CSV table of C-alpha atoms and ligand atoms in Angstrom, one decimal:
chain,number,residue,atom,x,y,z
X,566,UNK,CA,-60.5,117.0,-110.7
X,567,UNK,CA,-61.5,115.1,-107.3
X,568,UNK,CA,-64.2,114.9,-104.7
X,569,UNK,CA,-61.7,116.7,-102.6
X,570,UNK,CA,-62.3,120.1,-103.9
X,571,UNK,CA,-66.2,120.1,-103.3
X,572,UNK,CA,-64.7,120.0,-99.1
X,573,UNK,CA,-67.8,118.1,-98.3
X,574,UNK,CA,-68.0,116.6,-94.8
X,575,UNK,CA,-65.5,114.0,-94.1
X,576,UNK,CA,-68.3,111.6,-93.3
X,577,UNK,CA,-70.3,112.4,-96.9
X,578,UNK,CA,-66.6,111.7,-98.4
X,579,UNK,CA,-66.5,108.4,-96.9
X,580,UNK,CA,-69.8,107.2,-98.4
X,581,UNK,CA,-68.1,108.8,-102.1
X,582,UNK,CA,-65.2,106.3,-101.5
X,583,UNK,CA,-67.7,103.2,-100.5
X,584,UNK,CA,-69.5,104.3,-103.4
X,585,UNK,CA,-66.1,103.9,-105.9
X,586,UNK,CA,-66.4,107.3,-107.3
X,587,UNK,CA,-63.3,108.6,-108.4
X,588,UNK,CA,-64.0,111.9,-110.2
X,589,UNK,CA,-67.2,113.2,-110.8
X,590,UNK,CA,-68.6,113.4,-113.8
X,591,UNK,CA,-69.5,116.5,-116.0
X,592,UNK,CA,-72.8,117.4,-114.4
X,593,UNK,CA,-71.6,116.6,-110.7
X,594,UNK,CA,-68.1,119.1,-111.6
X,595,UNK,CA,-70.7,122.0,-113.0
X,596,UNK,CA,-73.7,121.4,-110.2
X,597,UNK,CA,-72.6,120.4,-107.0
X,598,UNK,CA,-70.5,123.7,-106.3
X,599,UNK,CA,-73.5,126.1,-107.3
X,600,UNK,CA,-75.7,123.7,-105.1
X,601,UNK,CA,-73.6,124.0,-102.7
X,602,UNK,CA,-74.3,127.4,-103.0
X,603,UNK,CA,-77.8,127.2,-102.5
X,604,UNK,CA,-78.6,128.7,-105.7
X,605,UNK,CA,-81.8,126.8,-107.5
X,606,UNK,CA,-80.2,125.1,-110.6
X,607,UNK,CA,-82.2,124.3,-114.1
X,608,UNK,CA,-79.7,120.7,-115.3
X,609,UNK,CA,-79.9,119.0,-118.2
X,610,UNK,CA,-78.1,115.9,-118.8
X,611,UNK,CA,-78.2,112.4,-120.3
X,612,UNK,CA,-79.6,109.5,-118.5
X,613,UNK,CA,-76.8,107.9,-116.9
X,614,UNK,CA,-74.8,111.0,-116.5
X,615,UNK,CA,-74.6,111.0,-112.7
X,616,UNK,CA,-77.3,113.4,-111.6
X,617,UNK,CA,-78.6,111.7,-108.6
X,618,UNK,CA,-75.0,111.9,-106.6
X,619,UNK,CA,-74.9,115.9,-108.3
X,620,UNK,CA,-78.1,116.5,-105.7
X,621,UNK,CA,-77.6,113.9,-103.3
X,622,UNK,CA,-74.0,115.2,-102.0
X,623,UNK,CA,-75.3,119.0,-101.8
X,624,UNK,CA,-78.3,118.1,-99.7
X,625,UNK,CA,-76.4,115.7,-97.7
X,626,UNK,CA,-74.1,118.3,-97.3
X,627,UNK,CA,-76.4,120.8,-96.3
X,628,UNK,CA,-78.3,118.5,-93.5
X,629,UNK,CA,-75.0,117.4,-92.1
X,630,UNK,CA,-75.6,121.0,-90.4
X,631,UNK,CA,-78.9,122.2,-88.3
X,632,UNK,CA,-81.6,120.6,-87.1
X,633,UNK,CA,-82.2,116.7,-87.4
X,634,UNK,CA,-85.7,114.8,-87.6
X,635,UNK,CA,-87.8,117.1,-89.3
X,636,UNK,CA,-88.0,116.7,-93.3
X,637,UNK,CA,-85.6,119.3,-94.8
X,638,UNK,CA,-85.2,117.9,-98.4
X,639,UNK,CA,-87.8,116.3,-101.0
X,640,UNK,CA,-87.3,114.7,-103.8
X,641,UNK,CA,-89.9,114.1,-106.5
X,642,UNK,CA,-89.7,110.9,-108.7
X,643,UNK,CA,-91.6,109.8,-111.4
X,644,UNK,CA,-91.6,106.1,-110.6
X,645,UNK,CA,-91.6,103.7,-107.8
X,646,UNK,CA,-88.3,102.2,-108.9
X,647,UNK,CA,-86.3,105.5,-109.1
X,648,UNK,CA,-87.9,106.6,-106.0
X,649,UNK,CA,-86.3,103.2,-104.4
X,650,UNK,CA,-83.1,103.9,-106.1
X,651,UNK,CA,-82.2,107.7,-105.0
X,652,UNK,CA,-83.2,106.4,-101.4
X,653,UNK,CA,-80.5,103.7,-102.5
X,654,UNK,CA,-78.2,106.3,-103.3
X,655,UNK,CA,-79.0,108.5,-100.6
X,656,UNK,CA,-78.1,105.7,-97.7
X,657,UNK,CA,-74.5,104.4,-99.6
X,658,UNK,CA,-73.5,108.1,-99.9
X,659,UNK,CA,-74.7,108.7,-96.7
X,660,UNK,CA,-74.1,105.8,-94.6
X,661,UNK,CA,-71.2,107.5,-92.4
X,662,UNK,CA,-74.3,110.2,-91.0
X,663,UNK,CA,-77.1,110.4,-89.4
X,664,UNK,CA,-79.1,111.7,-91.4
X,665,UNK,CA,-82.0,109.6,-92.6
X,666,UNK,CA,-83.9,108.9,-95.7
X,667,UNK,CA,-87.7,107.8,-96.0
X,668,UNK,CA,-89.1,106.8,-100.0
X,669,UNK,CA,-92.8,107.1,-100.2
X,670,UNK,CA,-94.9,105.6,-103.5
X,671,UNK,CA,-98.3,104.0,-104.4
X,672,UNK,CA,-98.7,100.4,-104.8
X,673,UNK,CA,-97.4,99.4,-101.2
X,674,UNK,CA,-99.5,99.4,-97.7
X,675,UNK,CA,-99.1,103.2,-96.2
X,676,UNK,CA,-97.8,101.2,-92.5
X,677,UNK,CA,-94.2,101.2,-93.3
X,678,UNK,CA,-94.2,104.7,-94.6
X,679,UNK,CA,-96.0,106.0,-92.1
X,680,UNK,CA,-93.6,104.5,-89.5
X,681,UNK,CA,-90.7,105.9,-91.0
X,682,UNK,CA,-92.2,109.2,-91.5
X,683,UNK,CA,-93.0,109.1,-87.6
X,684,UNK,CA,-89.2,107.9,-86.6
X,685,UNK,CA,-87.8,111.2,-88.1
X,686,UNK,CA,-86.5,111.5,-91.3
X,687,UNK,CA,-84.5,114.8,-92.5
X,688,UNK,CA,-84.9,113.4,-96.3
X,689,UNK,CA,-88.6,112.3,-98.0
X,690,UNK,CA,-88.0,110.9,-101.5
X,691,UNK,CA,-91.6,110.6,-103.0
X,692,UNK,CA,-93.8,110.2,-106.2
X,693,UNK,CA,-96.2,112.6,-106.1
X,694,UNK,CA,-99.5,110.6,-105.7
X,695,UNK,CA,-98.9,108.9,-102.4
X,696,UNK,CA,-97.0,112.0,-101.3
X,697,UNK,CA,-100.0,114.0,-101.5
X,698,UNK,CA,-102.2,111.2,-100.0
X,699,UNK,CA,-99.9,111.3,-96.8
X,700,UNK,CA,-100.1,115.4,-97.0
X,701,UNK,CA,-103.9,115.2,-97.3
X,702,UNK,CA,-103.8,113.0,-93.9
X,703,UNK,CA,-101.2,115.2,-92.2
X,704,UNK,CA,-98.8,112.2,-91.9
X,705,UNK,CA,-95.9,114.7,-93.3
X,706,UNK,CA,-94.9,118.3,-92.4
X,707,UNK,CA,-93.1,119.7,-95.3
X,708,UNK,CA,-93.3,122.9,-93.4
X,709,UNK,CA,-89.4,122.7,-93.0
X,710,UNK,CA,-88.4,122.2,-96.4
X,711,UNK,CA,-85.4,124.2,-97.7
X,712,UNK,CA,-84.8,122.3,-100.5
X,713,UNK,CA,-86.9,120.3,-103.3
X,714,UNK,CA,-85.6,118.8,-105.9
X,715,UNK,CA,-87.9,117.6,-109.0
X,716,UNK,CA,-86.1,114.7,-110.8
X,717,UNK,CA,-87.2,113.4,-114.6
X,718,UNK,CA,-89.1,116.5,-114.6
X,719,UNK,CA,-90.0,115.4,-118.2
X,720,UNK,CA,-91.1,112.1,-117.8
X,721,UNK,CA,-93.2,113.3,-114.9
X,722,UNK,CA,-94.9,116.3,-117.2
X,723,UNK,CA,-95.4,113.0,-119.7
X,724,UNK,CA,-97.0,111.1,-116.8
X,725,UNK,CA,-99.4,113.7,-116.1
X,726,UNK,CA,-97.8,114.9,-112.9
X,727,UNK,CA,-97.6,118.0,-113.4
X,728,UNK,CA,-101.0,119.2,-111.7
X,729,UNK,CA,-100.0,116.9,-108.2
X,730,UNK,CA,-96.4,118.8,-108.7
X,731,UNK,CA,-97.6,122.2,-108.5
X,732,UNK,CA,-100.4,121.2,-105.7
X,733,UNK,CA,-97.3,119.7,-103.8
X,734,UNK,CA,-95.2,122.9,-104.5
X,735,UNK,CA,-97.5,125.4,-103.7
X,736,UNK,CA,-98.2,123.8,-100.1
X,737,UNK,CA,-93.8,123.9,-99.4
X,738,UNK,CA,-92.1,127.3,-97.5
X,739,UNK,CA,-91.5,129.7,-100.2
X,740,UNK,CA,-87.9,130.3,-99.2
X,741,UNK,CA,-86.1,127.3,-100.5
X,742,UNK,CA,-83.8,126.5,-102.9
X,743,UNK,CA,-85.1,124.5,-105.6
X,744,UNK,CA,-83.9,122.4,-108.1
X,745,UNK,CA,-85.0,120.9,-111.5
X,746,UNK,CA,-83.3,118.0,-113.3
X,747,UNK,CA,-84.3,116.7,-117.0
X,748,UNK,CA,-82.7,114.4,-119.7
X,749,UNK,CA,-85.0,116.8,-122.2
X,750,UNK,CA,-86.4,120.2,-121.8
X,751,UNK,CA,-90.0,120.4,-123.7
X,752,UNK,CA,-91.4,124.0,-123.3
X,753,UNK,CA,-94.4,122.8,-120.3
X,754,UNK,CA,-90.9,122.1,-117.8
X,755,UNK,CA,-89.3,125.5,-119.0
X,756,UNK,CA,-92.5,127.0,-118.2
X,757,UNK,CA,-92.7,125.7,-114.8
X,758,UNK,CA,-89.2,125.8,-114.3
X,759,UNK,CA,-89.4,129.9,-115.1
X,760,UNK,CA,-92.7,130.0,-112.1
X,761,UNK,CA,-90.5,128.0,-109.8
X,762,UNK,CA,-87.3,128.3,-109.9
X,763,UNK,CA,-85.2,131.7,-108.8
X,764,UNK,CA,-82.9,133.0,-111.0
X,765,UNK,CA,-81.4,129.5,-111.8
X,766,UNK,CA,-78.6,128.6,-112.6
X,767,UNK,CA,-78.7,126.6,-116.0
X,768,UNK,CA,-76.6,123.4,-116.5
X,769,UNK,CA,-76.1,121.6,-119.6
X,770,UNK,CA,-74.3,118.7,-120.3
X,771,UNK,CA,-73.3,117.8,-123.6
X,772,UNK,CA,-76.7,118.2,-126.1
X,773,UNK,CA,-79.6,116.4,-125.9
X,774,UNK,CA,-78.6,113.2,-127.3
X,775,UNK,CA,-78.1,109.3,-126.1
X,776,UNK,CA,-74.8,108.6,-124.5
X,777,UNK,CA,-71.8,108.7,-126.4
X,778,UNK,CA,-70.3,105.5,-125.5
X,779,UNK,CA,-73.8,103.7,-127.2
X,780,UNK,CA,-73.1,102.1,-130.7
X,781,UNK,CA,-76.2,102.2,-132.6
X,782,UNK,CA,-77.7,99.6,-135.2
X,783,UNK,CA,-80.8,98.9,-137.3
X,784,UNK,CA,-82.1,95.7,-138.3
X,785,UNK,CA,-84.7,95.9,-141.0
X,786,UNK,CA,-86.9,92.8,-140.5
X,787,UNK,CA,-90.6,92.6,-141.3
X,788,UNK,CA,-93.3,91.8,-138.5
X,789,UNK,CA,-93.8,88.5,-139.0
X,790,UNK,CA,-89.6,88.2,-138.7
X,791,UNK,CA,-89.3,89.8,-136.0
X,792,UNK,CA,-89.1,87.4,-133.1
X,793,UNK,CA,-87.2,84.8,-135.1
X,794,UNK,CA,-84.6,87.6,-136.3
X,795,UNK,CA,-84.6,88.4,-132.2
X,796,UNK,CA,-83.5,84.7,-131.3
X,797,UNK,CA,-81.3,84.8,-133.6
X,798,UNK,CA,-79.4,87.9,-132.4
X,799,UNK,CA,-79.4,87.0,-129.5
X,800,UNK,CA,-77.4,83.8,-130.1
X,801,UNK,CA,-75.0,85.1,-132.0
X,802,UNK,CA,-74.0,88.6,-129.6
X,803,UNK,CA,-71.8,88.0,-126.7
X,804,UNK,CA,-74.1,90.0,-123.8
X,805,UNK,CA,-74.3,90.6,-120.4
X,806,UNK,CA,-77.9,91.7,-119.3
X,807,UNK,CA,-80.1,92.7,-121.9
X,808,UNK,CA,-83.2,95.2,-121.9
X,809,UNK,CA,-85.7,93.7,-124.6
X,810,UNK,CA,-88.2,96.9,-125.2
X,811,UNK,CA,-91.7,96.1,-126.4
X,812,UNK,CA,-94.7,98.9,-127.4
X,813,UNK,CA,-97.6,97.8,-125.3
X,814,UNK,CA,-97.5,95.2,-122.1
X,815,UNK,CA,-99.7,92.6,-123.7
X,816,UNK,CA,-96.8,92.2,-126.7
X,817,UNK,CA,-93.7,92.4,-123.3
X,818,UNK,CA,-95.3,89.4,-121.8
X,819,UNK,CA,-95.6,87.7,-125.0
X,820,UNK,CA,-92.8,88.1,-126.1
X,821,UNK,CA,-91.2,87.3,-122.5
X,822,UNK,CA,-92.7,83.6,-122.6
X,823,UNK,CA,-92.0,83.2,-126.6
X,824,UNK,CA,-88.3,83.8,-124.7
X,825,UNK,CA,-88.4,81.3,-121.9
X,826,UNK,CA,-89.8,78.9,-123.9
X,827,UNK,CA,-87.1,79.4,-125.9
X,828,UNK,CA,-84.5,78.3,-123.3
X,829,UNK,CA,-83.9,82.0,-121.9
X,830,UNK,CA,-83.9,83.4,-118.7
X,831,UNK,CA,-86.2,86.2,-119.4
X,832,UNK,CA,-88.1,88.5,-117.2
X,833,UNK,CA,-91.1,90.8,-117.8
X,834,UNK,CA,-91.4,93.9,-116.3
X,835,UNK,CA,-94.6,96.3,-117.3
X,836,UNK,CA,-96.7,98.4,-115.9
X,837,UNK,CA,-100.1,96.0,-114.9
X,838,UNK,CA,-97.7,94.1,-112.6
X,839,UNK,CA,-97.8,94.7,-108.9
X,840,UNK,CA,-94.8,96.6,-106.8
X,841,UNK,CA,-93.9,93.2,-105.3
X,842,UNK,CA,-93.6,91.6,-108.6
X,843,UNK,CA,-91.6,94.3,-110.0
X,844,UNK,CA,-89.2,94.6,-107.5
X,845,UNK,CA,-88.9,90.8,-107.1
X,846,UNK,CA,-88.1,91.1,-111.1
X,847,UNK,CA,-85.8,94.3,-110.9
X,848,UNK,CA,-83.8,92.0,-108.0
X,849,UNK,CA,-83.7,88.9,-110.2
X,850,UNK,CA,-82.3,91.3,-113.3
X,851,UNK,CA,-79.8,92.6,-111.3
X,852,UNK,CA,-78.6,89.7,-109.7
X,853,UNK,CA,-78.5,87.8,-112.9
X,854,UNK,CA,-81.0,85.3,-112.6
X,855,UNK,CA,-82.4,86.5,-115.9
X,856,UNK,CA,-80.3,87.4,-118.2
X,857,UNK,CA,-83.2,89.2,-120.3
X,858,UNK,CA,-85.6,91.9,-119.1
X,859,UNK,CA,-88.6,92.5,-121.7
X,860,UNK,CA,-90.0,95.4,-120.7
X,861,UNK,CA,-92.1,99.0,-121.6
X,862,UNK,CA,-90.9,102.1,-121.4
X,863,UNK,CA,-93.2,103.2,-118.5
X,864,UNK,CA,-91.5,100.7,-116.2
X,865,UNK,CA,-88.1,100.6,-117.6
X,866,UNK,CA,-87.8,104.5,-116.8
X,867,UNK,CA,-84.9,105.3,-115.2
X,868,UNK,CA,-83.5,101.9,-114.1
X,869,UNK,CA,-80.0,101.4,-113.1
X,870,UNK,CA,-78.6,98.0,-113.3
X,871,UNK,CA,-75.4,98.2,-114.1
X,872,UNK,CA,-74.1,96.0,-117.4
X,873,UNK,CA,-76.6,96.3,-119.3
X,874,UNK,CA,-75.0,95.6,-122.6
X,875,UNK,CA,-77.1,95.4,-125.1
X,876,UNK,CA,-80.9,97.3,-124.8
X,877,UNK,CA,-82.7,96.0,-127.8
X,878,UNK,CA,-86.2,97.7,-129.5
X,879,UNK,CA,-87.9,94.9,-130.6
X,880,UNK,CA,-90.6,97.3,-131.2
X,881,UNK,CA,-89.8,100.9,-132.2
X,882,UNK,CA,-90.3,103.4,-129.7
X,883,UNK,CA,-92.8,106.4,-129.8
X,884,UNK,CA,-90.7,109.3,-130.1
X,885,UNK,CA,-87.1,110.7,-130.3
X,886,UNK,CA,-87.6,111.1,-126.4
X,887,UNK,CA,-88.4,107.6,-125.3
X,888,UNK,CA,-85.4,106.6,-127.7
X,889,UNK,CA,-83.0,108.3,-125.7
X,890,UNK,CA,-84.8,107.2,-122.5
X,891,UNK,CA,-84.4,103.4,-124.0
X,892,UNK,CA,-80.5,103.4,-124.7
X,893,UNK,CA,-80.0,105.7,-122.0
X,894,UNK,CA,-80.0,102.2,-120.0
X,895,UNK,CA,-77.2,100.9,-121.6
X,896,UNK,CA,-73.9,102.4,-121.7
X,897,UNK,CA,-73.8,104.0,-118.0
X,898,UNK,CA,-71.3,105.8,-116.3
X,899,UNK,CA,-68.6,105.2,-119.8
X,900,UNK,CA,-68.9,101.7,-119.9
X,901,UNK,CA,-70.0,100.8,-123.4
X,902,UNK,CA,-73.1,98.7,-124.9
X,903,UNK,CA,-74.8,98.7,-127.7
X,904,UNK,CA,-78.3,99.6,-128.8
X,905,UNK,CA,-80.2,97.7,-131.7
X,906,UNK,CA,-83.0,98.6,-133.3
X,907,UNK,CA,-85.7,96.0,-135.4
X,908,UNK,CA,-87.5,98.4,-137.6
X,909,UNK,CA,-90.2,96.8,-139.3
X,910,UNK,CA,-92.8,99.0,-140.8
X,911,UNK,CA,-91.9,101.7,-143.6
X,912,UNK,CA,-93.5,104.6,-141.1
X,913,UNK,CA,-91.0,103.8,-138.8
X,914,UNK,CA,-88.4,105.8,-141.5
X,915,UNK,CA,-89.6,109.1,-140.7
X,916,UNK,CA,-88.4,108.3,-136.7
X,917,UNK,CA,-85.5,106.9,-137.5
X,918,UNK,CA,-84.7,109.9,-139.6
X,919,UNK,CA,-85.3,112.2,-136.7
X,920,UNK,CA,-83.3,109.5,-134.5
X,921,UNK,CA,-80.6,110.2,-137.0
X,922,UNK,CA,-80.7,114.2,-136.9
X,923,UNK,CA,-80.0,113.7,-132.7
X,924,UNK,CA,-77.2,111.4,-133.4
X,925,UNK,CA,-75.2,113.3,-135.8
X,926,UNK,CA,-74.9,110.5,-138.0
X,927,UNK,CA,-76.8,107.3,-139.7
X,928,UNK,CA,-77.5,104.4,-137.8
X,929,UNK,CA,-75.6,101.6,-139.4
X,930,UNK,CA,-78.6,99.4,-141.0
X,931,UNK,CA,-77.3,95.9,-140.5
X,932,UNK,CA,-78.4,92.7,-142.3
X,933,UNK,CA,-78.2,89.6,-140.5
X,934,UNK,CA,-75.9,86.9,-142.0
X,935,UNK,CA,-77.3,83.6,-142.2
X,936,UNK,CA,-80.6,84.5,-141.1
X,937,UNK,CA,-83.5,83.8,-144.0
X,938,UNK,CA,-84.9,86.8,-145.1
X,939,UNK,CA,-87.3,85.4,-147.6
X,940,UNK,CA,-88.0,87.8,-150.3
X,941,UNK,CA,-87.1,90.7,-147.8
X,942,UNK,CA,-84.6,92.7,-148.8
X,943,UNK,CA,-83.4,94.7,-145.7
X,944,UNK,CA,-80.5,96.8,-147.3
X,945,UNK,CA,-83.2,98.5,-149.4
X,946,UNK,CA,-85.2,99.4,-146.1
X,947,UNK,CA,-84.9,103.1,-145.2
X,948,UNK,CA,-82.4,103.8,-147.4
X,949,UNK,CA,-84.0,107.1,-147.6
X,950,UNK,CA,-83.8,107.9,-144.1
X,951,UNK,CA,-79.6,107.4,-144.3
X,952,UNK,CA,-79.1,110.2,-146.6
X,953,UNK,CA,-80.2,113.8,-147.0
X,954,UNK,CA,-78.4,115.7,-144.8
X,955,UNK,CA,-75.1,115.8,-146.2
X,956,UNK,CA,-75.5,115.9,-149.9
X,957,UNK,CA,-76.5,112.5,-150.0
X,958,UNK,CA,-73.4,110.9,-147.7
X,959,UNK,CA,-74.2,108.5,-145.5
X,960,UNK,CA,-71.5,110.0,-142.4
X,961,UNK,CA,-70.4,107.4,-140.4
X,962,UNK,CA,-69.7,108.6,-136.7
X,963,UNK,CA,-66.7,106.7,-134.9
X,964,UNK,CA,-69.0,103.8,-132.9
X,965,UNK,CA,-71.4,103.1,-135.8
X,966,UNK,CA,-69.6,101.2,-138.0
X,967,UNK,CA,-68.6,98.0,-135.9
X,968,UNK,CA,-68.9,94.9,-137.5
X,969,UNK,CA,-71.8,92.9,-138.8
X,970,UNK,CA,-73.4,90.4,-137.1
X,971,UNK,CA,-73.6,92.5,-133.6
X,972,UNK,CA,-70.2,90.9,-132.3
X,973,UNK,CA,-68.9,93.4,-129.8
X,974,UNK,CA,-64.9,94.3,-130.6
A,683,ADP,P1,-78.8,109.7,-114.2
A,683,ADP,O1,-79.7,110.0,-113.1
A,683,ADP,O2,-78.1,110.9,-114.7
A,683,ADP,O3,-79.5,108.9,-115.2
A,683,ADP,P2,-77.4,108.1,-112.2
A,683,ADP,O4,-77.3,109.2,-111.2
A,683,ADP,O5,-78.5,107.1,-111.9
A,683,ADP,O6,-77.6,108.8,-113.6
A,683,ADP,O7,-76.0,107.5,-112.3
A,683,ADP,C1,-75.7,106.4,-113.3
A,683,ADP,C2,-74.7,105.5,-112.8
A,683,ADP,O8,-73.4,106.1,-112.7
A,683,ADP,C3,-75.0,104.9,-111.4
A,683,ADP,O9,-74.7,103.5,-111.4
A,683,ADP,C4,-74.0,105.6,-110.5
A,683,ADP,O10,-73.7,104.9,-109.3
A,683,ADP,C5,-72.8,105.9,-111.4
A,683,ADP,N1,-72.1,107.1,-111.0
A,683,ADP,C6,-72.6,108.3,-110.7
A,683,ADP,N2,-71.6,109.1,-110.4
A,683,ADP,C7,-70.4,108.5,-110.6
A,683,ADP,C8,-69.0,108.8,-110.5
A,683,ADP,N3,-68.6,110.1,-110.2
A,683,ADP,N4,-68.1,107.9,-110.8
A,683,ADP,C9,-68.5,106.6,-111.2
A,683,ADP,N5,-69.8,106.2,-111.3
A,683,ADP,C10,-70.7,107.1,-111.0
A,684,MG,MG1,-81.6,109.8,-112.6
């Protein structure tokens, strides 16, 4: 199917075609015409599935019509750098209207904001915080809100804004239409979801897993390995940008100058660095100044840069969640990229088990040729974790089973 049969405004359509959109993608086929609608919708879909153009075009859409310069849509982010990148999306898609978009976030002097906000804006796109500093001050009248739209509702419940959400929700018009999007659904979003939304609409695409077009790998390698095994890999794949994700910010910006010393061009991005810093970094990973991001999860949430090829745990993550969060940045929109995965302690098997239940199948466990393992054996690492499920097999799923070394086909 097209854009065509959504008959949005000729002028929205326009920003679709600057945009290079040719079809929508699952979610944006199933939402946009029960947004469109105005029903409230409950959406669950994959990072990287499409979802900010699935709300963008609908509200667009629906401001296109009535009364300009008063805020009639807000949208909720979790981070500063989503919050930067819907208001992206929101001015390419909507570059042919009038209708105007401010972003509002912590970590920036309240003057520009506050301008925008007092120019006239029919769209706010805010994390939470700030937004309620500006509400407290009475810099912004939500009072004309018909629609709100809470983005990475889970990753906000996991930031602990979920208290600032409901402050903000209780203070909008009660007749709205209201919309939730989530890559997961833990129970504390279903339960606000059921307070706030009205007889939603519930949109699921494909099951809660990481992008199909993802080809997954372990690499066994002990601690003391590990950044030598990284160097290694990273001479011998052939890569475009690569996310490098570490556990804590201390161990991202060590790793990050272990990197450049090393020859790379390799960036840091975590969570003690200022909003100018990490939007100079985002700009310089984009543009391809470095080639290599190291960063956390906290600030990786939700980035889109587009080929990404490789996103590589140097540490494991936390949960099942924040793995799917991780590759989630690789592999966007179809293209495909590869996810690796240096597993160095034996608790990590019980994750990667559970990593392996969401997938379907075993991650290929990969040894490294040439590299000098010592007495480390790493095809006898988690060999526990690969079977189990089906009477001891070891399935392998159609992208799993590329070839060693991490060469892309
Ligand atoms: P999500 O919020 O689901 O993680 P995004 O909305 O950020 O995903 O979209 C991921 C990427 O896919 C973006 O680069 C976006 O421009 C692109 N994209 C979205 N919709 C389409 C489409 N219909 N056709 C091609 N690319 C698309
Ligand atoms: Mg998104």
């Amino acid at each position: 199917m097209s854009f065509e049969q959504f008959e949005l405004d000729p002028r929205i359509m326009a920003g679709v075609v600057d945009a290079g959109f040719q079809e929508p993608t699952p979610i944006q086929r199933d939402a946009i015409p029960v947004l469109l609608r105005g029903r409230d919708v409950l959406g669950t879909a994959q990072t990287g599935t499409g979802k900010t153009a699935a709300f963008v075009l609908p509200i667009l859409q629906r401001l296109s019509k009535g009364p300009a310069r008063r805020v009639r849509a807000l949208i909720l982010e979790p981070t500063r750098e989503l919050a930067e990148q819907v208001h992206g999306a929101i001015r390419e898609l909507g570059a042919h209207t009038k209708i105007r978009s401010v972003s509002i976030y912590g970590g920036v002097s309240k003057g520009p904001q506050l301008q925008g906000l007092r120019r006239g804006a029919e769209i706010v796109v805010a994390c939470p915080g700030r937004l309620l500093d500006h509400m407290g001050a009475g810099a912004v009248d939500l009072s004309n809100v018909e629609v709100v739209v809470l983005d990475e509702a889970d990753r906000m419940c996991d930031m602990g804004f979920l208290p600032d959400i409901r402050r903000i929700l209780e203070r909008l018009p009660g007749h709205r239409q209201t919309l939730f999007f989530s890559a997961t659904m833990p129970a504390e979003i279903r339960t606000l979801a059921n307070r706030m939304l009205e007889d939603p609409v519930k949109i699921q695409v494909d099951r809660i897993a990481p992008a199909e077009t993802v080809a997954h790998a372990l690499y066994p390698v002990p601690e003391a390995l590990k950044s030598r095994l990284l160097a290694t890999l990273l001479e011998e794949i052939r890569s475009e940008r690569v996310l490098v994700f570490t556990r804590t910010k201390h161990r991202a910006q060590r790793l990050g100058t272990l990197l450049r010393r090393q020859g790379h061009k390799a960036a840091v991005l975590e969570g003690n660095m200022s909003q100018r810093e990490r939007q100079a970094t985002m700009k310089g990973f984009r543009e391809g100044r470095h080639r290599l991001l190291v960063a956390t999860d906290i600030a990786a949430r939700g980035l889109d840069v587009d080929g990404i090829s490789h996103v590589i745990n140097y540490d494991m993550p936390d949960t099942v969640d924040a793995y799917t969060h991780r590759i989630g940045r690789t592999g966007r929109a179809e293209r495909s990229g590869e996810a690796f995965t240096l597993a160095a302690s034996w608790t990590d098997g019980t994750l990667i088990r559970e990593i392996e239940g969401v997938l379907g199948a075993a991650m290929e466990r990969r040894r490294l040729a040439g590299f000098d393992y010592g007495d480390f054996a790493p095809e006898q690492q988690y060999a526990h974790a690969a079977r189990s499920r089906n009477g001891g097999a070891v399935r392998r799923g159609r992208s799993y089973g590329r070839s060693v070394g991490g060469k892309r086909r």
